[in-house]
Every structure is written in structure tokens, then in C-alpha cells.
Short mmCIF file of C-alpha atoms in Angstrom, two decimals:
data_model
loop_
_atom_site.label_atom_id
_atom_site.label_comp_id
_atom_site.label_asym_id
_atom_site.label_seq_id
_atom_site.Cartn_x
_atom_site.Cartn_y
_atom_site.Cartn_z
CA UNK V 179 141.60 87.05 -13.36
CA UNK V 180 142.44 86.31 -17.47
CA UNK V 181 145.62 84.51 -16.09
CA UNK V 182 143.62 82.85 -13.10
CA UNK V 183 140.95 81.55 -15.56
CA UNK V 184 143.58 80.20 -17.73
CA UNK V 185 145.27 78.52 -14.74
CA UNK V 186 141.77 76.84 -13.54
CA UNK V 187 141.46 75.74 -16.75
CA UNK V 188 138.67 77.34 -17.99
CA UNK V 189 140.05 79.53 -20.74
CA UNK V 190 142.53 78.56 -23.55
CA UNK V 191 146.53 78.83 -23.18
CA UNK V 192 147.77 82.19 -24.07
CA UNK V 193 144.32 84.09 -22.36
CA UNK V 194 146.38 85.54 -19.44
CA UNK V 195 148.91 86.90 -21.37
CA UNK V 196 148.49 87.92 -25.32
CA UNK V 197 148.28 91.46 -26.00
CA UNK V 198 144.75 92.48 -26.78
CA UNK V 199 146.36 94.64 -30.01
CA UNK V 200 148.21 91.42 -31.33
CA UNK V 201 146.41 89.40 -34.04
CA UNK V 202 147.00 86.10 -31.59
CA UNK V 203 144.72 87.64 -29.73
CA UNK V 204 141.97 87.31 -32.58
CA UNK V 205 142.69 84.03 -33.26
CA UNK V 206 142.74 83.04 -29.70
CA UNK V 207 138.89 84.27 -29.84
CA UNK V 208 138.30 82.09 -32.71
CA UNK V 209 139.69 78.88 -31.21
CA UNK V 210 137.96 79.59 -28.09
CA UNK V 211 134.56 79.73 -30.26
CA UNK V 212 135.45 76.37 -31.63
CA UNK V 213 136.13 74.97 -28.50
CA UNK V 214 132.61 76.27 -26.97
CA UNK V 215 131.03 74.33 -29.97
CA UNK V 216 133.02 71.40 -29.66
CA UNK V 217 132.16 71.02 -25.97
CA UNK V 218 128.39 71.64 -26.30
CA UNK V 219 128.35 68.79 -28.85
CA UNK V 220 130.38 66.45 -26.27
CA UNK V 221 127.84 67.29 -23.73
CA UNK V 222 124.46 67.61 -25.45
CA UNK V 223 124.88 64.77 -27.98
CA UNK V 224 127.58 62.45 -26.42
CA UNK V 225 126.64 63.33 -22.65
CA UNK V 226 130.18 63.90 -21.60
CA UNK V 227 129.51 65.81 -18.04
CA UNK V 228 133.74 66.39 -17.88
CA UNK V 229 133.20 69.56 -20.29
CA UNK V 230 131.06 71.26 -17.95
CA UNK V 231 132.78 74.24 -16.03
CA UNK V 232 131.91 72.46 -12.34
CA UNK V 233 133.86 69.16 -13.37
CA UNK V 234 136.76 71.55 -14.57
CA UNK V 235 136.59 74.34 -11.46
CA UNK V 236 137.00 71.78 -9.04
CA UNK V 237 139.26 72.13 -5.55
CA UNK V 238 142.67 71.12 -7.65
CA UNK V 239 141.77 73.62 -9.96
CA UNK V 240 141.39 76.46 -7.28
CA UNK V 241 144.55 75.62 -5.68
CA UNK V 242 146.25 75.24 -8.81
CA UNK V 243 145.10 78.79 -9.82
CA UNK V 244 145.69 80.24 -6.38
CA UNK V 245 149.38 79.01 -6.43
CA UNK V 246 149.81 80.56 -9.63
CA UNK V 247 148.28 84.08 -7.94
CA UNK V 248 150.79 83.72 -5.13
CA UNK V 249 153.82 83.05 -7.46
CA UNK V 250 152.97 85.78 -9.74
CA UNK V 251 152.47 88.32 -6.68
CA UNK V 252 149.01 89.16 -8.24
CA UNK V 253 146.11 91.47 -7.04
CA UNK V 254 144.59 90.67 -3.52
CA UNK V 255 141.09 91.24 -5.76
CA UNK V 256 141.85 87.85 -7.04
CA UNK V 257 141.48 86.18 -3.65
CA UNK V 258 137.71 87.70 -3.60
CA UNK V 259 137.50 86.30 -6.97
CA UNK V 260 138.38 83.24 -6.64
CA UNK V 261 136.59 82.53 -3.08
CA UNK V 262 133.35 83.83 -4.39
CA UNK V 263 133.93 81.45 -7.59
CA UNK V 264 134.57 78.73 -5.72
CA UNK V 265 131.39 78.75 -3.28
CA UNK V 266 129.47 79.18 -6.32
CA UNK V 267 131.16 76.27 -7.94
CA UNK V 268 130.56 74.00 -4.95
CA UNK V 269 134.13 73.64 -4.34
CA UNK V 270 136.04 73.18 -1.13
CA UNK V 271 138.16 76.11 -1.21
CA UNK V 272 138.71 78.52 1.75
CA UNK V 273 140.67 81.57 3.07
CA UNK V 274 142.63 78.75 5.01
CA UNK V 275 143.88 76.88 1.69
CA UNK V 276 145.09 80.13 0.73
CA UNK V 277 146.94 80.84 4.05
CA UNK V 278 148.30 77.44 3.86
CA UNK V 279 149.65 77.79 -0.07
CA UNK V 280 150.98 81.35 0.89
CA UNK V 281 153.39 79.65 3.30
CA UNK V 282 154.92 77.22 0.60
CA UNK V 283 154.58 78.85 -2.65
CA UNK V 284 157.61 80.97 -3.76
CA UNK V 285 157.30 84.21 -5.91
CA UNK V 286 158.60 83.37 -9.27
CA UNK V 287 157.51 86.08 -11.06
CA UNK V 288 156.84 90.19 -10.78
CA UNK V 289 155.10 92.20 -13.22
CA UNK V 290 154.15 95.92 -12.78
CA UNK V 291 153.36 97.29 -10.65
CA UNK V 292 155.16 95.16 -8.59
CA UNK V 293 158.50 96.01 -10.53
CA UNK V 294 159.19 98.31 -13.31
CA UNK V 295 161.38 95.71 -15.19
CA UNK V 296 158.59 93.45 -16.99
CA UNK V 297 154.54 93.58 -17.91
CA UNK V 298 152.49 91.18 -19.27
CA UNK V 299 154.40 91.03 -22.77
CA UNK V 300 157.63 89.90 -21.27
CA UNK V 301 155.68 87.34 -19.30
CA UNK V 302 153.96 85.86 -22.39
CA UNK V 303 157.44 86.06 -24.20
CA UNK V 304 158.86 83.40 -21.21
CA UNK V 305 155.83 80.85 -21.42
CA UNK V 306 153.14 83.12 -19.92
CA UNK V 307 150.84 81.05 -17.55
CA UNK V 308 151.77 77.65 -18.02
CA UNK V 309 155.43 78.53 -18.08
CA UNK V 310 155.03 79.84 -14.56
CA UNK V 311 153.25 76.69 -13.55
CA UNK V 312 155.88 74.22 -15.46
CA UNK V 313 158.50 75.70 -12.97
CA UNK V 314 156.08 75.29 -10.07
CA UNK V 315 155.16 71.63 -11.12
CA UNK V 316 159.11 70.76 -11.01
CA UNK V 317 159.00 71.49 -7.01
CA UNK V 318 155.21 69.64 -6.77
CA UNK V 319 153.32 72.73 -6.16
CA UNK V 320 150.41 72.03 -8.51
CA UNK V 321 148.31 69.31 -9.29
CA UNK V 322 149.00 68.14 -13.07
CA UNK V 323 146.38 65.88 -13.12
CA UNK V 324 143.65 68.83 -13.23
CA UNK V 325 141.40 68.66 -16.31
CA UNK V 326 141.14 71.68 -18.77
CA UNK V 327 138.42 72.86 -21.09
CA UNK V 328 140.61 71.90 -23.78
CA UNK V 329 140.57 68.42 -22.96
CA UNK V 330 143.93 68.30 -22.04
CA UNK V 331 145.23 67.80 -18.10
CA UNK V 332 147.33 70.42 -17.04
CA UNK V 333 150.50 68.35 -17.25
CA UNK V 334 149.41 67.69 -21.24
CA UNK V 335 148.83 71.32 -21.49
CA UNK V 336 152.39 72.33 -20.17
CA UNK V 337 154.28 69.88 -22.17
CA UNK V 338 152.32 70.85 -25.30
CA UNK V 339 152.92 74.73 -25.08
CA UNK V 340 156.75 74.13 -23.95
CA UNK V 341 158.63 76.69 -25.39
CA UNK V 342 161.87 74.85 -25.23
CA UNK V 343 161.56 73.14 -28.88
CA UNK V 344 161.28 76.71 -30.57
CA UNK V 345 163.15 79.22 -28.78
CA UNK V 346 164.59 80.99 -31.61
CA UNK V 347 162.00 79.96 -34.31
CA UNK V 348 159.63 82.35 -34.27
CA UNK V 349 158.62 81.22 -37.76
CA UNK V 350 158.18 77.60 -36.78
CA UNK V 351 154.63 76.29 -36.44
CA UNK V 352 153.96 74.99 -33.18
CA UNK V 353 151.28 75.69 -29.99
CA UNK V 354 153.90 77.77 -28.59
CA UNK V 355 154.11 79.90 -31.14
CA UNK V 356 151.66 82.30 -29.50
CA UNK V 357 154.25 83.15 -26.94
CA UNK V 358 156.71 85.34 -29.78
CA UNK V 359 153.34 87.64 -29.69
CA UNK V 360 155.20 90.90 -29.15
CA UNK V 361 153.95 94.63 -28.59
CA UNK V 362 154.16 96.85 -31.83
CA UNK V 363 155.60 99.64 -29.87
CA UNK V 364 153.12 102.36 -31.05
CA UNK V 365 149.84 103.74 -29.88
CA UNK V 366 146.68 101.45 -30.61
CA UNK V 367 143.36 100.91 -29.25
CA UNK V 368 142.28 98.23 -32.19
CA UNK V 369 142.01 94.84 -31.18
CA UNK V 370 144.00 92.68 -33.11
CA UNK V 371 146.07 95.55 -35.21
CA UNK V 372 149.63 94.07 -35.22
CA UNK V 373 151.42 90.95 -35.73
CA UNK V 374 154.95 91.65 -34.53
CA UNK V 375 156.96 88.89 -33.11
CA UNK V 376 159.94 88.67 -30.73
CA UNK V 377 163.09 87.17 -32.50
CA UNK V 378 163.58 84.80 -29.64
CA UNK V 379 161.78 83.67 -26.09
CA UNK V 380 162.86 84.43 -22.59
CA UNK V 381 164.36 81.24 -21.29
CA UNK V 382 166.55 82.53 -18.46
CA UNK V 383 165.15 81.13 -15.43
CA UNK V 384 167.64 82.63 -13.29
CA UNK V 385 167.16 86.64 -14.24
CA UNK V 386 164.53 86.39 -16.62
CA UNK V 387 160.75 87.04 -16.19
CA UNK V 388 159.95 83.83 -15.01
CA UNK V 389 162.51 82.29 -12.36
CA UNK V 390 162.98 78.67 -11.44
CA UNK V 391 162.46 77.77 -7.96
CA UNK V 392 166.07 77.92 -7.05
CA UNK V 393 166.20 81.68 -8.09
CA UNK V 394 162.77 82.67 -6.65
CA UNK V 395 162.30 86.43 -5.89
CA UNK V 396 161.13 85.33 -2.39
CA UNK V 397 160.56 81.52 -1.03
CA UNK V 398 157.28 82.51 0.30
CA UNK V 399 154.87 84.19 -2.12
CA UNK V 400 153.72 87.65 -3.28
CA UNK V 401 150.25 87.30 -1.04
CA UNK V 402 149.96 86.65 2.40
CA UNK V 403 146.72 86.09 4.69
CA UNK V 404 147.20 87.98 7.77
CA UNK V 405 145.47 87.16 11.18
CA UNK V 406 145.03 88.82 14.45
CA UNK V 407 142.68 90.68 16.87
CA UNK V 408 141.16 92.87 14.54
CA UNK V 409 141.03 90.40 11.62
CA UNK V 410 140.02 87.05 13.53
CA UNK V 411 138.83 85.59 9.89
CA UNK V 412 141.82 87.04 8.15
CA UNK V 413 142.82 89.53 5.59
CA UNK V 414 145.05 89.80 2.66
CA UNK V 415 148.54 91.90 1.77
CA UNK V 416 150.31 91.61 -1.45
CA UNK V 417 153.73 91.27 -0.25
CA UNK V 418 155.34 91.27 -3.82
CA UNK V 419 154.58 95.08 -3.64
CA UNK V 420 155.64 95.61 -0.06
CA UNK V 421 159.36 96.58 0.48
CA UNK V 422 160.95 94.80 3.17
CA UNK V 423 161.74 97.22 5.79
CA UNK V 424 157.76 97.49 5.84
CA UNK V 425 157.36 93.93 6.99
CA UNK V 426 157.51 94.86 10.51
CA UNK V 427 154.84 98.27 11.21
CA UNK V 428 153.93 99.65 14.34
CA UNK V 429 152.02 102.76 14.47
CA UNK V 430 149.21 104.86 15.54
CA UNK V 431 145.71 104.65 13.73
CA UNK V 432 144.24 107.46 11.89
CA UNK V 433 140.62 106.42 11.30
CA UNK V 434 138.05 107.12 8.53
CA UNK V 435 134.89 105.42 7.62
CA UNK V 436 134.80 105.85 3.93
CA UNK V 437 137.36 106.13 1.04
CA UNK V 438 136.15 109.60 0.54
CA UNK V 439 136.98 110.92 4.04
CA UNK V 440 140.59 109.24 3.93
CA UNK V 441 141.47 110.71 0.68
CA UNK V 442 140.39 113.84 2.19
CA UNK V 443 142.39 113.25 4.96
CA UNK V 444 145.55 112.17 3.53
CA UNK V 445 145.48 114.99 1.13
CA UNK V 446 144.62 117.70 3.90
CA UNK V 447 147.38 116.55 6.26
CA UNK V 448 145.96 114.70 9.01
CA UNK V 449 148.09 111.39 8.11
CA UNK V 450 151.84 111.90 8.99
CA UNK V 451 154.47 109.76 8.15
CA UNK V 452 154.66 106.81 10.58
CA UNK V 453 150.90 106.64 10.54
CA UNK V 454 148.33 103.81 9.93
CA UNK V 455 145.26 104.58 7.78
CA UNK V 456 142.27 102.61 8.65
CA UNK V 457 139.16 102.57 6.23
CA UNK V 458 136.30 101.30 7.79
CA UNK V 459 132.65 100.23 6.37
CA UNK V 460 133.83 99.49 2.81
CA UNK V 461 133.58 95.84 2.85
CA UNK V 462 130.90 94.12 1.09
CA UNK V 463 128.00 94.83 3.49
CA UNK V 464 129.29 98.11 4.92
CA UNK V 465 130.03 99.65 1.40
CA UNK V 466 127.70 98.57 0.37
CA UNK V 467 129.49 96.59 -2.18
CA UNK V 468 132.95 96.78 -1.81
CA UNK V 469 133.95 99.40 -4.23
CA UNK V 470 137.43 99.46 -5.78
CA UNK V 471 139.82 101.89 -3.73
CA UNK V 472 142.97 103.17 -5.60
CA UNK V 473 142.95 106.93 -4.31
CA UNK V 474 143.98 106.21 -0.82
CA UNK V 475 147.18 104.51 -1.45
CA UNK V 476 148.09 106.57 -4.62
CA UNK V 477 147.73 109.90 -2.50
CA UNK V 478 149.88 108.61 -0.05
CA UNK V 479 152.57 107.78 -2.51
CA UNK V 480 152.01 111.27 -3.73
CA UNK V 481 152.50 112.88 -0.50
CA UNK V 482 155.69 110.59 -0.26
CA UNK V 483 154.80 108.78 2.74
CA UNK V 484 154.20 105.21 0.59
CA UNK V 485 157.26 103.68 2.72
CA UNK V 486 156.64 105.17 5.91
CA UNK V 487 152.72 104.44 6.42
CA UNK V 488 150.46 101.23 6.06
CA UNK V 489 146.88 101.15 5.31
CA UNK V 490 144.54 98.83 6.32
CA UNK V 491 140.64 98.42 5.59
CA UNK V 492 137.59 95.95 5.63
CA UNK V 493 137.36 97.27 1.78
CA UNK V 494 139.50 96.33 -1.05
CA UNK V 495 141.88 97.65 -3.66
CA UNK V 496 142.59 98.26 -7.25
CA UNK V 497 145.13 95.82 -9.04
CA UNK V 498 147.45 98.60 -9.21
CA UNK V 499 147.89 99.14 -5.48
CA UNK V 500 151.47 98.80 -4.00
CA UNK V 501 152.86 99.39 -0.71
CA UNK V 502 151.74 98.11 2.65
CA UNK V 503 148.05 98.01 1.89
CA UNK V 504 145.84 95.59 3.77
CA UNK V 505 142.64 94.69 2.74
CA UNK V 506 139.53 92.67 3.04
CA UNK V 507 139.70 92.24 7.21
CA UNK V 508 137.25 90.09 8.17
CA UNK V 509 134.66 90.23 10.02
CA UNK V 510 134.16 93.87 8.57
CA UNK V 511 133.25 96.70 10.63
CA UNK V 512 129.47 96.60 9.29
CA UNK V 513 129.07 92.64 10.98
CA UNK V 514 130.39 94.06 14.20
CA UNK V 515 134.25 93.21 13.85
CA UNK V 516 136.83 94.82 15.66
CA UNK V 517 138.21 97.12 12.90
CA UNK V 518 135.35 99.02 13.62
CA UNK V 519 136.37 99.58 17.20
CA UNK V 520 139.61 101.33 16.81
CA UNK V 521 139.97 104.78 17.49
CA UNK V 522 142.75 107.64 16.47
CA UNK V 523 146.06 107.05 18.06
CA UNK V 524 145.42 103.32 18.72
CA UNK V 525 148.75 101.30 17.95
CA UNK V 526 148.40 99.06 15.04
CA UNK V 527 150.97 96.22 14.95
CA UNK V 528 151.76 94.35 11.31
CA UNK V 529 154.10 91.39 11.11
CA UNK V 530 154.14 89.85 7.94
CA UNK V 531 156.66 87.09 8.29
CA UNK V 532 154.64 85.99 11.22
CA UNK V 533 151.11 86.33 9.62
CA UNK V 534 149.69 88.85 12.50
CA UNK V 535 147.88 92.10 12.60
CA UNK V 536 146.65 93.35 15.55
CA UNK V 537 145.73 96.26 17.72
CA UNK V 538 147.26 96.92 20.93
CA UNK V 539 144.55 96.45 23.04
CA UNK V 540 143.89 93.41 25.38
CA UNK V 541 140.69 91.09 24.62
CA UNK V 542 138.98 92.55 27.42
CA UNK V 543 139.63 96.11 26.30
CA UNK V 544 138.29 95.29 22.86
CA UNK V 545 135.25 93.45 24.02
CA UNK V 546 134.02 96.40 26.09
CA UNK V 547 135.08 98.95 23.49
CA UNK V 548 131.82 99.79 21.31
CA UNK V 549 131.80 100.08 17.69
CA UNK V 550 132.91 103.61 16.65
CA UNK V 551 129.79 105.72 15.45
CA UNK V 552 129.22 105.91 11.76
CA UNK V 553 129.60 109.87 10.74
CA UNK V 554 129.43 109.41 6.86
CA UNK V 555 126.44 110.49 4.86
CA UNK V 556 126.27 107.96 2.00
CA UNK V 557 123.09 107.54 -0.26
CA UNK V 558 122.47 103.78 -0.84
CA UNK V 559 120.28 102.36 -3.72
CA UNK V 560 117.49 100.19 -2.37
CA UNK V 561 119.22 97.51 -4.44
CA UNK V 562 122.40 97.62 -2.76
CA UNK V 563 120.43 97.89 0.70
CA UNK V 564 119.11 94.60 -0.16
CA UNK V 565 122.52 92.93 -1.10
CA UNK V 566 123.86 94.18 2.10
CA UNK V 567 121.06 92.23 3.93
CA UNK V 568 122.25 89.08 3.07
CA UNK V 569 126.32 89.22 2.04
CA UNK V 570 129.46 87.73 3.85
CA UNK V 571 132.44 89.13 4.67
CA UNK V 572 135.53 89.36 2.50
CA UNK V 573 136.81 85.84 3.44
CA UNK V 574 133.96 84.10 2.07
CA UNK V 575 134.38 85.93 -1.33
CA UNK V 576 131.44 88.47 -0.19
CA UNK V 577 128.85 86.18 -1.71
CA UNK V 578 124.97 86.73 -0.81
CA UNK V 579 124.29 84.15 1.77
CA UNK V 580 120.57 82.36 1.01
CA UNK V 581 119.09 79.81 3.17
#
């Protein structure tokens, strides 16, 4: 989300990629504090409404941020967060927009866990978030007129922070100097504890950390929205973390109604190679609260089934998840969604290139089949029960619907 707030324009350049241990991160804090004061004065003394968050976080800004996310193969969590923030901002931005963007946005940057070659510091060295957006802009894939919290348009920010003039000049004063921020290669948990610099920046757009459009990893991006008879309102998969041999998958369902039961089942041998793990009642209403799930996919990998199994759920995953893991299935089981009707042995068919996910049942069979009984015994607080009564499914960001 640090990267996405930078792409939206609500945070300063470098926010998404400067290492926490670097002194430039501390300087970024100072710059942000000065910008807050400047914007407060602009609004309260001069009546300048352009600095208000809702005038920065517009539809164009959310489209830009989602395009950036898809180009990076980011976490599926960001889909949930962007949809929720857009709802609160009153911006017209929906899962249908994400679907449309995912079909035309290439994957230009892969970072861990999607690759072992690059992580966030290498992205920073290649020009960071604005560097990726600069490549996207060359293909007309983002709106450079969007305003930012620092007073720049996106086009102006990309020009100001272009790394080309200082590629091998780490000591030259320049706004893009932040991209020389390097790791110290020693253990530290102290903020701003080191000031190491790279000797040069990464401008290799063919094989470097950030690629240009011509040398994209894939022509459609690292996230995709799938639809089908168990996800009429959509679901999300991080395609950047899925091996191509799993882009077409067909296998029998093994159904659990909680993350905890799924973990026991995976470690206990209930799940075999070729199976599709189905976890229901972990969505915003069913959880309630949509807890982050990392363990099921980790356990599938630990059992050496990461390239043979799929996992689908109305819940959400950790940003560290990889493999054929599909989340945010909407409508969720607790709202009467068809995922709650799946039984052990039902055949699940996933077709990422065609953006489809289905259970091999006819519409009539699905309509006649009841929801499967909820077997788990989870203690839920009154606060979360109240939340569950008014919350939307993940395709709306899991926000509370209050009339």
C-alpha cells in the first residue's frame, strides 16, 4: 500500500521503495511533515481545495494506482483496499475497472515473492514507483494529468524524478537522488540507521528490475479478475505468482469452512496432488472480518504440492502468497454465494487466460443445491457480529453498507 499511495498521489516520491533503514527514509518523513503544513495553510488560509485528499484520490488516480499494481504483480490485498478506499472517497472505481485494466496492462516488474531475483531495494534503484509509471505512460496506460499531494501533476513528477540525468552520479544533488538509497547488508531494525548508496542506477529496461513495454514479462499483468458460476461478482488471482502450467486447472474440491480446518486437513493428508482446496466462510461477513490467510498456501508448498494444487476462497491472502491461490470470491458463502454450495469431489475448473472459474455443475443443479452446513465453532465478538450485519462482499471492498 506504500507503493499505491505513491501512485495515487497521496504520498511523496520514494514512499513505496526507500528502505526503512536508510537515512533517506527519515528525510522523507521530514519532507512529508513540511508538505502537510504547507497543504494545511493552502486550504485554511487560501481556500485551495485542490490539496484535499478527495480531490487527489479521484477516479483517474485510482485507475493509475491499479494499473501500477497490475504492472508489479502486487498483492491481491491491494484490490480489496483500493476498492474500499475508493468507496469512502466517493470515486467511481469498481472491480469491473480492475478487470478491464488487467486485460491491457503488462507485467513490467516482478519482486519477491514472485521472483527471487529482485526485491524492493532493486525496484528503488531502477527508479521506483515513478519509474514503473514512466514506462506505463509511454504506452498511454496511465493519466499523467492526475494531481498529487506535492502540487505536481503525475507527468511533472515523473519528469522531475527521472533517473536518466544522474545514472552514475550518486553525489549529485537531484530529486532523483533518493533512488541511490542502498541496503547496508547488515542486520538492523533501527529506522534510518545507515546511508549506503549504490554506485549507479539500473536503467536496463530489457532485463533489469523494471522493464519497458517491449520487454514485458507478460502482455497482460500480474493480477487478474475471474468470473464464473461460483464467482458471479468476481474473484482475484495474482497471476505473477502462478506458473503457466497452472493457468488451466481442473481438479476435485476438498472443502473446509475455516482456515484452521484447512490447515489441519492439508497437514493431515486430506489434500492430494491435483486437488482444489476450497475454504468458505472467511469473507468479510463470514469470517467475520476477512482474516489474512498465509498458512494454507504455505502448508501446501511445504507438502510439495504447490505446483499441483489450487486454493480458492471467499477470504483473502497474505501479500507473501504465491501459487494458484484465488481469493475474494464474491458473493461470499455467508451471503448465499455459490462457493458455499460446493461439496467434496465437485470438479473445479480454472481458466486464467479466459478469466473464468466454475464448478462443473449446471445452473439448475446449483440452484437446487442448498448451502452446505457450517460446522466450525468460532467464537465471534459482539463488535464483529455487528460488523457482519452490514458489511459488503469483497468485490465492494468489504465496506459497511449503511443506508
